[in-house]
């Protein structure tokens, strides 16, 4: 059975069949680097990372591209505020983006192309659009002529007449049609610029994704993804600019991620309910934040709360405890069959990347594995290995939520992995009834401000609140 996926373009759940057997080419719109990315952006980036990892788990060779928008009004505004070059702002935050991605367990894309490295190719594309009648120049700006592309509106379902009526309010009289959009913007005094056939200027935002995706993935590829807010105008415009020249579908499957709200309100700086990924990762391990995201299917909106994160931490600790115990329990005779769980996991996640259903299977498995481990017979060494490998493949490689997936922003690893190891050693010590040594470890940890609690399903730990 193939994977099914909801395609925004057709508004249907479809069987996913890549253009080339066994290979998936995927593009996700990346960040505009004028600030640290927030936990809303992080949801989009993490879920996209999980889709890529899942496709790899299902045997596809995935080529994954995510751009970095490093020239934009917001970057220029920030550079003026700070009296530094726009490139300094974008370099700083592009580096921070990659650091924060690593810290939250997002694997780097195969390519992270940057807009400013591709201005030549962007100019060439715009010139071809002009030459073929799909774009026109106007006082140093270049606009896409939406009336020249009959498919305009097919992704968002918007009608050109409505768009024209809506756009009239802020009509730029220099445009032929109020719905036309900029491909090239003439440079205002003090702004960064590149030479072009239309004078000094810079590319518009939409055109960079068209050019960079086609450059790395070809004129037609399998998956194009991004947050819900990008359906219109960004992705609609990408389709128009690309397909007007190539006459083939830019992407076959369009995937859009639901938005993240905070305490049921839209996240915004002015409301003060705004968190960067950096801030959250100082308080919670990456695996907790990822687990929190994964508990909701990628298309649904997600409400971010402190309680939700705390509950995620507690829930995930059960899995971490099992994972540690599986590597440290004494040899026994009990078995635990992985096959049915793996089949159920695949069936669940094949259904439009339903990560909550996938997690439910992992937790059902954990319940059985725990029962066998803590039974008087214990679990055989081979079964322990098979269970541990199953978790590594699913919870680890696909979801990135095992202790080994936690790294700090500086990449030095973090206390969570170590704690799981210590608790694993202590579980072994307890299984061998070495109570004095088990107490010694617990008391020693307490002195370091770490409280260990022994429960039925194993031990958990938390930092003592001061
Ligand atoms: P930006 O840096 O604003 O271009 O956004 C980068 C990516 O994050 C885009 O795919 C956006 O659609 C996505 N995004 C922005 N805000 C949110 C949010 N609150 N929830 C989920 N995704 C978001
Ligand atoms: Zn884009």
CSV table of C-alpha atoms and ligand atoms in Angstrom, one decimal:
chain,number,residue,atom,x,y,z
A,1,UNK,CA,0.0,0.0,0.0
A,2,UNK,CA,1.4,3.4,-0.9
A,3,UNK,CA,1.5,6.3,1.5
A,4,UNK,CA,-1.5,8.6,1.3
A,5,UNK,CA,-1.1,12.3,1.6
A,6,UNK,CA,-3.4,15.3,1.5
A,7,UNK,CA,-2.6,17.5,-1.5
A,8,UNK,CA,-3.6,21.1,-1.2
A,9,UNK,CA,-3.6,21.4,-5.0
A,10,UNK,CA,-6.3,18.8,-5.5
A,11,UNK,CA,-7.9,19.2,-2.1
A,12,UNK,CA,-7.8,15.4,-1.8
A,13,UNK,CA,-6.1,12.6,0.0
A,14,UNK,CA,-4.0,10.9,-2.7
A,15,UNK,CA,-1.8,7.9,-3.1
A,16,UNK,CA,1.7,9.2,-3.1
A,17,UNK,CA,3.7,8.0,-6.1
A,18,UNK,CA,7.0,9.8,-6.7
A,19,UNK,CA,7.9,10.7,-10.3
A,20,UNK,CA,10.9,8.4,-10.2
A,21,UNK,CA,10.5,5.0,-8.4
A,22,UNK,CA,12.2,5.0,-5.0
A,23,UNK,CA,13.2,8.7,-5.2
A,24,UNK,CA,11.6,11.7,-3.6
A,25,UNK,CA,12.5,15.3,-4.4
A,26,UNK,CA,11.2,17.7,-1.8
A,27,UNK,CA,11.4,21.4,-1.2
A,28,UNK,CA,10.3,23.2,2.0
A,29,UNK,CA,10.2,27.0,2.2
A,30,UNK,CA,12.8,28.0,4.8
A,31,UNK,CA,13.2,31.0,7.1
A,32,UNK,CA,13.6,34.7,6.4
A,33,UNK,CA,16.7,35.3,8.5
A,34,UNK,CA,16.1,38.6,10.4
A,35,UNK,CA,15.6,37.1,13.8
A,36,UNK,CA,15.7,33.8,15.7
A,37,UNK,CA,13.0,31.5,14.5
A,38,UNK,CA,10.0,31.0,16.8
A,39,UNK,CA,8.2,27.9,17.9
A,40,UNK,CA,5.6,28.3,15.2
A,41,UNK,CA,8.3,28.2,12.5
A,42,UNK,CA,9.8,25.3,14.4
A,43,UNK,CA,6.6,23.3,14.1
A,44,UNK,CA,6.7,23.6,10.4
A,45,UNK,CA,10.4,22.8,10.2
A,46,UNK,CA,10.2,19.8,12.6
A,47,UNK,CA,7.1,18.3,10.9
A,48,UNK,CA,8.8,18.7,7.5
A,49,UNK,CA,11.9,17.0,8.9
A,50,UNK,CA,9.8,14.2,10.2
A,51,UNK,CA,8.1,13.7,6.8
A,52,UNK,CA,11.5,13.5,5.2
A,53,UNK,CA,12.7,11.0,7.8
A,54,UNK,CA,9.6,8.9,7.4
A,55,UNK,CA,10.0,8.7,3.6
A,56,UNK,CA,13.6,7.6,4.2
A,57,UNK,CA,12.3,5.0,6.7
A,58,UNK,CA,9.9,3.8,4.0
A,59,UNK,CA,12.9,3.2,1.7
A,60,UNK,CA,12.9,6.3,-0.5
A,61,UNK,CA,16.0,8.1,-1.4
A,62,UNK,CA,15.0,11.7,-0.5
A,63,UNK,CA,16.6,14.8,-1.9
A,64,UNK,CA,15.6,17.6,0.5
A,65,UNK,CA,16.1,21.3,-0.2
A,66,UNK,CA,15.3,24.2,2.1
A,67,UNK,CA,16.0,27.8,1.1
A,68,UNK,CA,17.2,30.6,3.3
A,69,UNK,CA,15.7,34.0,2.4
A,70,UNK,CA,18.5,36.3,3.1
A,71,UNK,CA,17.3,39.5,1.4
A,72,UNK,CA,13.9,40.9,2.3
A,73,UNK,CA,12.2,44.0,3.7
A,74,UNK,CA,12.4,42.7,7.3
A,75,UNK,CA,16.1,42.1,7.0
A,76,UNK,CA,16.7,45.6,5.6
A,77,UNK,CA,14.5,47.1,8.4
A,78,UNK,CA,16.6,45.3,11.0
A,79,UNK,CA,19.8,46.4,9.4
A,80,UNK,CA,18.7,50.0,9.5
A,81,UNK,CA,17.6,49.7,13.2
A,82,UNK,CA,21.1,48.3,14.1
A,83,UNK,CA,23.1,50.5,11.6
A,84,UNK,CA,24.8,47.4,10.1
A,85,UNK,CA,24.8,45.9,6.6
A,86,UNK,CA,21.9,43.7,5.7
A,87,UNK,CA,24.3,40.9,5.0
A,88,UNK,CA,25.5,41.1,8.6
A,89,UNK,CA,22.0,40.6,9.9
A,90,UNK,CA,21.3,37.7,7.5
A,91,UNK,CA,24.6,36.0,8.1
A,92,UNK,CA,24.1,36.1,11.8
A,93,UNK,CA,20.6,34.7,11.8
A,94,UNK,CA,21.3,32.2,9.0
A,95,UNK,CA,24.0,30.7,11.3
A,96,UNK,CA,21.6,30.9,14.3
A,97,UNK,CA,19.0,29.1,12.2
A,98,UNK,CA,21.3,26.2,11.5
A,99,UNK,CA,22.4,26.0,15.1
A,100,UNK,CA,18.8,26.0,16.4
A,101,UNK,CA,17.8,23.4,13.8
A,102,UNK,CA,20.5,21.1,15.1
A,103,UNK,CA,19.5,21.8,18.7
A,104,UNK,CA,15.9,20.7,18.0
A,105,UNK,CA,17.1,17.7,16.1
A,106,UNK,CA,16.2,18.9,12.6
A,107,UNK,CA,18.6,17.3,10.2
A,108,UNK,CA,20.3,19.6,7.7
A,109,UNK,CA,18.7,19.7,4.2
A,110,UNK,CA,20.9,18.3,1.4
A,111,UNK,CA,21.1,21.9,0.2
A,112,UNK,CA,20.2,25.2,2.0
A,113,UNK,CA,20.4,27.6,-1.0
A,114,UNK,CA,20.5,31.3,-0.2
A,115,UNK,CA,18.7,33.9,-2.3
A,116,UNK,CA,21.7,36.2,-2.6
A,117,UNK,CA,23.9,33.4,-4.0
A,118,UNK,CA,21.4,32.9,-6.8
A,119,UNK,CA,20.6,36.4,-8.1
A,120,UNK,CA,22.2,35.7,-11.5
A,121,UNK,CA,19.8,32.7,-12.1
A,122,UNK,CA,16.9,34.8,-10.8
A,123,UNK,CA,17.6,37.6,-13.3
A,124,UNK,CA,17.8,35.0,-16.1
A,125,UNK,CA,14.5,33.6,-15.1
A,126,UNK,CA,12.8,37.0,-14.9
A,127,UNK,CA,14.2,38.0,-18.3
A,128,UNK,CA,12.7,34.8,-19.9
A,129,UNK,CA,9.4,35.6,-18.3
A,130,UNK,CA,9.6,39.1,-19.9
A,131,UNK,CA,10.7,37.6,-23.3
A,132,UNK,CA,7.7,35.3,-23.3
A,133,UNK,CA,5.1,37.9,-22.4
A,134,UNK,CA,4.5,36.7,-18.8
A,135,UNK,CA,6.2,39.7,-17.1
A,136,UNK,CA,6.8,43.4,-17.8
A,137,UNK,CA,9.1,46.1,-16.6
A,138,UNK,CA,7.9,49.3,-15.1
A,139,UNK,CA,10.4,52.0,-14.0
A,140,UNK,CA,13.0,49.5,-12.8
A,141,UNK,CA,10.5,47.1,-11.2
A,142,UNK,CA,9.4,44.0,-12.9
A,143,UNK,CA,5.9,42.5,-12.4
A,144,UNK,CA,4.4,39.1,-13.2
A,145,UNK,CA,1.4,39.5,-15.5
A,146,UNK,CA,-1.2,37.2,-13.8
A,147,UNK,CA,-3.6,37.5,-16.8
A,148,UNK,CA,-1.0,35.7,-18.9
A,149,UNK,CA,-1.2,32.6,-16.7
A,150,UNK,CA,-4.6,30.9,-17.0
A,151,UNK,CA,-4.0,28.6,-14.0
A,152,UNK,CA,-3.6,31.5,-11.5
A,153,UNK,CA,-5.5,30.7,-8.4
A,154,UNK,CA,-5.5,26.9,-8.8
A,155,UNK,CA,-3.6,26.2,-5.5
A,156,UNK,CA,-5.5,28.6,-3.2
A,157,UNK,CA,-8.8,28.3,-5.0
A,158,UNK,CA,-9.0,32.1,-5.3
A,159,UNK,CA,-10.6,33.7,-8.4
A,160,UNK,CA,-8.7,36.3,-10.3
A,161,UNK,CA,-11.7,38.6,-10.4
A,162,UNK,CA,-11.9,38.6,-6.6
A,163,UNK,CA,-8.2,39.2,-6.3
A,164,UNK,CA,-8.4,42.1,-8.7
A,165,UNK,CA,-11.3,43.6,-6.7
A,166,UNK,CA,-9.4,43.1,-3.4
A,167,UNK,CA,-6.1,44.5,-4.6
A,168,UNK,CA,-7.7,47.6,-6.0
A,169,UNK,CA,-7.9,49.2,-2.6
A,170,UNK,CA,-4.1,49.5,-2.4
A,171,UNK,CA,-3.7,49.8,-6.2
A,172,UNK,CA,-0.3,50.6,-7.5
A,173,UNK,CA,-1.2,52.6,-10.6
A,174,UNK,CA,1.9,51.6,-12.4
A,175,UNK,CA,0.8,47.9,-12.6
A,176,UNK,CA,-1.2,46.8,-15.6
A,177,UNK,CA,-3.5,44.8,-13.2
A,178,UNK,CA,-3.8,45.2,-9.4
A,179,UNK,CA,-3.2,41.5,-8.9
A,180,UNK,CA,0.2,41.5,-10.7
A,181,UNK,CA,3.1,40.9,-8.3
A,182,UNK,CA,6.7,42.0,-8.1
A,183,UNK,CA,9.5,39.8,-9.4
A,184,UNK,CA,12.2,42.5,-9.2
A,185,UNK,CA,12.2,45.6,-7.0
A,186,UNK,CA,14.2,48.7,-7.8
A,187,UNK,CA,16.5,49.6,-4.9
A,188,UNK,CA,15.5,52.5,-2.7
A,189,UNK,CA,18.4,54.7,-1.4
A,190,UNK,CA,20.6,52.9,1.1
A,191,UNK,CA,19.2,49.4,0.2
A,192,UNK,CA,21.3,46.6,-1.0
A,193,UNK,CA,21.2,46.1,-4.8
A,194,UNK,CA,22.4,44.0,-7.7
A,195,UNK,CA,22.9,45.1,-11.2
A,196,UNK,CA,20.2,43.9,-13.6
A,197,UNK,CA,18.9,44.7,-17.1
A,198,UNK,CA,16.3,46.9,-15.4
A,199,UNK,CA,18.8,48.8,-13.2
A,200,UNK,CA,19.9,48.4,-9.6
A,201,UNK,CA,17.5,46.3,-7.5
A,202,UNK,CA,16.8,43.1,-5.7
A,203,UNK,CA,14.6,40.0,-6.3
A,204,UNK,CA,11.1,39.7,-4.9
A,205,UNK,CA,10.5,36.9,-2.3
A,206,UNK,CA,8.4,34.5,-4.5
A,207,UNK,CA,10.8,34.3,-7.4
A,208,UNK,CA,13.7,33.0,-5.3
A,209,UNK,CA,11.8,29.8,-4.3
A,210,UNK,CA,10.8,29.2,-7.9
A,211,UNK,CA,14.4,29.5,-9.2
A,212,UNK,CA,16.2,27.7,-6.3
A,213,UNK,CA,13.7,24.8,-6.2
A,214,UNK,CA,14.0,24.2,-10.0
A,215,UNK,CA,17.8,24.6,-9.9
A,216,UNK,CA,18.2,21.8,-7.3
A,217,UNK,CA,15.3,19.6,-8.1
A,218,UNK,CA,14.5,20.2,-11.7
A,219,UNK,CA,11.4,21.9,-13.4
A,220,UNK,CA,9.0,19.4,-11.8
A,221,UNK,CA,9.4,17.6,-8.5
A,222,UNK,CA,7.5,15.6,-5.9
A,223,UNK,CA,6.7,17.6,-2.8
A,224,UNK,CA,6.6,21.3,-2.0
A,225,UNK,CA,5.9,22.2,1.6
A,226,UNK,CA,5.4,25.1,3.9
A,227,UNK,CA,3.2,26.7,6.5
A,228,UNK,CA,-0.5,27.3,5.8
A,229,UNK,CA,0.1,31.0,5.4
A,230,UNK,CA,2.2,30.4,2.3
A,231,UNK,CA,-0.6,28.9,0.2
A,232,UNK,CA,-1.4,32.4,-1.0
A,233,UNK,CA,0.2,34.4,-2.3
A,234,UNK,CA,3.6,32.8,-2.0
A,235,UNK,CA,3.0,29.3,-3.4
A,236,UNK,CA,0.4,30.5,-5.8
A,237,UNK,CA,2.9,32.9,-7.3
A,238,UNK,CA,5.7,30.3,-7.3
A,239,UNK,CA,3.5,28.1,-9.5
A,240,UNK,CA,2.7,30.9,-11.9
A,241,UNK,CA,6.2,32.1,-12.3
A,242,UNK,CA,7.6,28.6,-12.8
A,243,UNK,CA,4.9,27.0,-14.9
A,244,UNK,CA,4.5,30.0,-17.2
A,245,UNK,CA,7.9,29.0,-18.5
A,246,UNK,CA,8.2,25.3,-18.0
A,247,UNK,CA,4.5,24.2,-18.8
A,248,UNK,CA,4.9,21.3,-16.4
A,249,UNK,CA,3.6,21.1,-12.8
A,250,UNK,CA,6.2,22.7,-10.4
A,251,UNK,CA,5.3,20.2,-7.7
A,252,UNK,CA,2.9,17.2,-7.7
A,253,UNK,CA,2.1,17.3,-4.0
A,254,UNK,CA,1.6,20.5,-2.0
A,255,UNK,CA,1.8,19.9,1.7
A,256,UNK,CA,0.9,22.7,4.2
A,257,UNK,CA,1.4,22.7,7.9
A,258,UNK,CA,-1.2,24.0,10.4
A,259,UNK,CA,-0.4,27.0,12.5
A,260,UNK,CA,0.8,27.1,16.0
A,261,UNK,CA,-1.1,29.3,18.5
A,262,UNK,CA,-0.2,30.1,22.1
A,263,UNK,CA,-2.8,29.7,24.8
A,264,UNK,CA,-5.4,29.7,22.0
A,265,UNK,CA,-4.3,33.1,20.8
A,266,UNK,CA,-2.4,34.0,17.7
A,267,UNK,CA,1.3,34.2,18.6
A,268,UNK,CA,2.5,37.7,18.3
A,269,UNK,CA,5.3,39.9,19.6
A,270,UNK,CA,2.8,42.7,20.5
A,271,UNK,CA,0.8,40.3,22.7
A,272,UNK,CA,4.0,39.3,24.5
A,273,UNK,CA,3.1,35.6,23.9
A,274,UNK,CA,6.0,35.0,21.6
A,275,UNK,CA,8.7,32.4,22.2
A,276,UNK,CA,11.8,31.7,20.2
A,277,UNK,CA,12.9,28.1,19.7
A,278,UNK,CA,16.1,29.1,21.6
A,279,UNK,CA,14.2,30.2,24.7
A,280,UNK,CA,12.0,27.0,24.8
A,281,UNK,CA,15.1,24.8,24.4
A,282,UNK,CA,16.6,26.4,27.5
A,283,UNK,CA,13.7,25.0,29.5
A,284,UNK,CA,12.8,21.8,27.7
A,285,UNK,CA,14.8,19.1,25.9
A,286,UNK,CA,14.4,19.0,22.2
A,287,UNK,CA,12.8,15.6,22.4
A,288,UNK,CA,10.1,17.0,24.6
A,289,UNK,CA,9.3,19.8,22.2
A,290,UNK,CA,9.3,17.4,19.2
A,291,UNK,CA,7.1,14.9,21.0
A,292,UNK,CA,4.7,17.8,21.8
A,293,UNK,CA,4.5,18.7,18.1
A,294,UNK,CA,4.1,15.1,17.0
A,295,UNK,CA,1.1,14.5,19.2
A,296,UNK,CA,-0.9,16.6,16.7
A,297,UNK,CA,-1.3,15.7,13.0
A,298,UNK,CA,0.6,18.2,10.9
A,299,UNK,CA,-2.4,19.8,9.2
A,300,UNK,CA,-4.4,20.6,12.4
A,301,UNK,CA,-3.8,23.8,14.3
A,302,UNK,CA,-1.8,23.3,17.5
A,303,UNK,CA,-2.2,25.1,20.7
A,304,UNK,CA,1.1,25.7,22.6
A,305,UNK,CA,0.9,25.7,26.4
A,306,UNK,CA,3.3,25.2,29.3
A,307,UNK,CA,1.0,22.4,30.6
A,308,UNK,CA,1.1,20.7,27.2
A,309,UNK,CA,4.9,20.7,27.3
A,310,UNK,CA,5.1,19.5,30.9
A,311,UNK,CA,2.7,16.6,30.0
A,312,UNK,CA,4.8,15.8,27.0
A,313,UNK,CA,7.9,15.7,29.2
A,314,UNK,CA,6.3,13.3,31.6
A,315,UNK,CA,4.8,11.1,28.9
A,316,UNK,CA,8.1,10.8,27.0
A,317,UNK,CA,10.0,10.0,30.2
A,318,UNK,CA,8.2,6.6,30.2
A,319,UNK,CA,9.5,5.8,26.8
A,320,UNK,CA,13.0,6.9,27.7
A,321,UNK,CA,13.0,4.8,30.8
A,322,UNK,CA,12.0,1.7,28.8
A,323,UNK,CA,14.7,2.5,26.2
A,324,UNK,CA,17.3,2.6,28.9
A,325,UNK,CA,16.0,-0.5,30.7
A,326,UNK,CA,16.1,-2.5,27.4
A,327,UNK,CA,19.8,-2.0,27.2
A,328,UNK,CA,20.5,-2.8,30.8
A,329,UNK,CA,18.0,-5.5,32.0
A,330,UNK,CA,19.4,-8.9,32.9
A,331,UNK,CA,18.9,-11.8,30.5
A,332,UNK,CA,15.5,-13.5,30.8
A,333,UNK,CA,13.3,-15.8,28.8
A,334,UNK,CA,10.3,-13.7,27.8
A,335,UNK,CA,9.7,-12.6,24.2
A,336,UNK,CA,8.0,-9.6,22.6
A,337,UNK,CA,7.1,-9.7,18.9
A,338,UNK,CA,8.0,-6.5,17.1
A,339,UNK,CA,6.4,-7.4,13.7
A,340,UNK,CA,2.8,-6.6,14.4
A,341,UNK,CA,3.8,-3.3,16.0
A,342,UNK,CA,6.0,-2.2,13.1
A,343,UNK,CA,3.1,-3.1,10.7
A,344,UNK,CA,0.7,-1.0,12.7
A,345,UNK,CA,3.2,1.9,12.9
A,346,UNK,CA,3.6,1.9,9.1
A,347,UNK,CA,-0.2,1.7,8.6
A,348,UNK,CA,-0.7,4.6,11.0
A,349,UNK,CA,1.9,7.0,9.6
A,350,UNK,CA,1.3,6.0,6.0
A,351,UNK,CA,-2.1,7.6,6.5
A,352,UNK,CA,-1.2,11.3,5.7
A,353,UNK,CA,1.8,11.2,8.2
A,354,UNK,CA,-0.5,10.7,11.1
A,355,UNK,CA,2.2,11.0,13.8
A,356,UNK,CA,-0.2,10.9,16.8
A,357,UNK,CA,-1.5,7.5,15.6
A,358,UNK,CA,2.2,6.4,15.1
A,359,UNK,CA,3.0,7.5,18.7
A,360,UNK,CA,0.0,5.5,20.0
A,361,UNK,CA,1.4,2.4,18.4
A,362,UNK,CA,4.8,3.0,20.0
A,363,UNK,CA,3.2,3.5,23.4
A,364,UNK,CA,1.1,0.3,23.0
A,365,UNK,CA,4.3,-1.5,22.3
A,366,UNK,CA,6.0,0.2,25.3
A,367,UNK,CA,3.2,-1.2,27.6
A,368,UNK,CA,3.8,-4.7,26.4
A,369,UNK,CA,7.6,-4.5,26.5
A,370,UNK,CA,7.5,-3.1,30.0
A,371,UNK,CA,5.2,-5.9,31.1
A,372,UNK,CA,7.6,-8.5,29.8
A,373,UNK,CA,10.6,-6.8,31.2
A,374,UNK,CA,9.2,-6.6,34.7
A,375,UNK,CA,7.7,-10.0,34.7
A,376,UNK,CA,9.5,-12.6,36.8
A,377,UNK,CA,10.8,-14.3,33.7
A,378,UNK,CA,12.3,-11.1,32.4
A,379,UNK,CA,13.0,-10.6,28.6
A,380,UNK,CA,15.6,-12.5,26.5
A,381,UNK,CA,18.6,-10.6,25.4
A,382,UNK,CA,17.6,-11.0,21.7
A,383,UNK,CA,14.2,-9.7,22.4
A,384,UNK,CA,15.7,-6.7,24.3
A,385,UNK,CA,17.8,-6.0,21.3
A,386,UNK,CA,14.9,-6.3,18.9
A,387,UNK,CA,12.7,-4.0,21.0
A,388,UNK,CA,15.5,-1.5,21.4
A,389,UNK,CA,16.1,-1.5,17.6
A,390,UNK,CA,12.4,-1.0,16.9
A,391,UNK,CA,12.4,2.1,19.1
A,392,UNK,CA,15.6,3.3,17.5
A,393,UNK,CA,14.0,3.0,14.0
A,394,UNK,CA,10.7,4.6,14.8
A,395,UNK,CA,10.9,6.9,17.9
A,396,UNK,CA,14.6,7.7,17.1
A,397,UNK,CA,15.2,7.7,13.4
A,398,UNK,CA,11.8,8.8,12.3
A,399,UNK,CA,10.5,11.0,15.2
A,400,UNK,CA,13.8,12.1,16.8
A,401,UNK,CA,12.5,11.7,20.3
A,402,UNK,CA,14.9,9.3,22.0
A,403,UNK,CA,17.4,10.5,24.6
A,404,UNK,CA,20.2,10.2,22.1
A,405,UNK,CA,18.5,12.8,19.9
A,406,UNK,CA,18.9,15.5,22.5
A,407,UNK,CA,21.8,17.9,21.8
A,408,UNK,CA,22.3,21.3,23.2
A,409,UNK,CA,22.6,24.4,21.0
A,410,UNK,CA,26.4,24.1,21.1
A,411,UNK,CA,26.2,20.5,20.0
A,412,UNK,CA,27.9,19.2,23.1
A,413,UNK,CA,25.3,16.7,24.1
A,414,UNK,CA,23.2,17.2,27.2
A,415,UNK,CA,22.2,15.9,30.5
A,416,UNK,CA,19.2,13.9,29.3
A,417,UNK,CA,21.2,11.3,27.5
A,418,UNK,CA,23.5,10.9,30.5
A,419,UNK,CA,20.6,10.7,32.9
A,420,UNK,CA,19.0,7.9,30.9
A,421,UNK,CA,22.4,6.1,31.0
A,422,UNK,CA,22.7,6.5,34.8
A,423,UNK,CA,19.1,5.4,35.4
A,424,UNK,CA,19.7,2.4,33.2
A,425,UNK,CA,22.7,1.4,35.3
A,426,UNK,CA,20.7,1.9,38.4
A,427,UNK,CA,17.9,-0.2,37.0
A,428,UNK,CA,20.4,-3.0,36.5
A,429,UNK,CA,21.8,-2.5,40.0
A,430,UNK,CA,18.2,-2.7,41.4
A,431,UNK,CA,17.4,-5.8,39.3
A,432,UNK,CA,20.4,-7.4,41.0
A,433,UNK,CA,19.1,-6.3,44.4
A,434,UNK,CA,22.1,-4.2,45.2
A,435,UNK,CA,20.0,-1.8,47.2
A,436,UNK,CA,22.9,0.0,48.9
A,437,UNK,CA,24.5,0.9,45.6
A,438,UNK,CA,21.1,2.0,44.1
A,439,UNK,CA,20.5,4.3,47.1
A,440,UNK,CA,24.1,5.6,46.7
A,441,UNK,CA,23.3,6.6,43.1
A,442,UNK,CA,20.0,8.2,44.0
A,443,UNK,CA,21.4,10.2,47.0
A,444,UNK,CA,24.4,11.3,44.9
A,445,UNK,CA,22.0,12.6,42.2
A,446,UNK,CA,19.9,14.4,44.9
A,447,UNK,CA,23.0,16.2,46.0
A,448,UNK,CA,23.4,17.4,42.4
A,449,UNK,CA,19.8,18.7,42.5
A,450,UNK,CA,18.3,15.7,40.5
A,451,UNK,CA,15.4,13.9,42.1
A,452,UNK,CA,14.8,10.2,41.1
A,453,UNK,CA,11.4,8.7,41.6
A,454,UNK,CA,10.9,4.9,41.5
A,455,UNK,CA,7.6,3.8,40.1
A,456,UNK,CA,6.0,0.7,38.7
A,457,UNK,CA,7.1,1.2,35.1
A,458,UNK,CA,10.7,2.2,36.2
A,459,UNK,CA,12.4,5.3,37.5
A,460,UNK,CA,12.0,8.8,36.3
A,461,UNK,CA,14.0,11.9,37.1
A,462,UNK,CA,13.6,15.7,37.3
A,463,UNK,CA,15.6,18.7,38.3
A,464,UNK,CA,14.7,19.8,41.8
A,465,UNK,CA,12.9,23.1,41.8
A,466,UNK,CA,14.8,25.7,43.9
B,1,LIG,P1,9.1,33.0,7.7
B,1,LIG,O1,10.5,33.0,8.3
B,1,LIG,O2,8.1,33.9,8.3
B,1,LIG,O3,9.2,33.1,6.2
B,1,LIG,O4,8.5,31.5,8.0
B,1,LIG,C1,9.1,30.3,7.8
B,1,LIG,C2,8.2,29.1,7.8
B,1,LIG,O5,7.4,29.0,9.1
B,1,LIG,C3,7.1,29.2,6.7
B,1,LIG,O6,6.9,28.0,6.2
B,1,LIG,C4,5.9,29.7,7.5
B,1,LIG,O7,4.7,29.3,6.9
B,1,LIG,C5,6.0,29.0,8.8
B,1,LIG,N1,5.3,29.6,10.0
B,1,LIG,C6,5.3,30.9,10.3
B,1,LIG,N2,4.6,31.1,11.4
B,1,LIG,C7,4.1,29.9,11.8
B,1,LIG,C8,3.2,29.4,12.9
B,1,LIG,N3,2.7,30.3,13.8
B,1,LIG,N4,2.9,28.1,12.9
B,1,LIG,C9,3.4,27.2,12.0
B,1,LIG,N5,4.2,27.6,11.0
B,1,LIG,C10,4.6,28.9,10.9
B,2,LIG,ZN1,9.2,29.7,-0.6
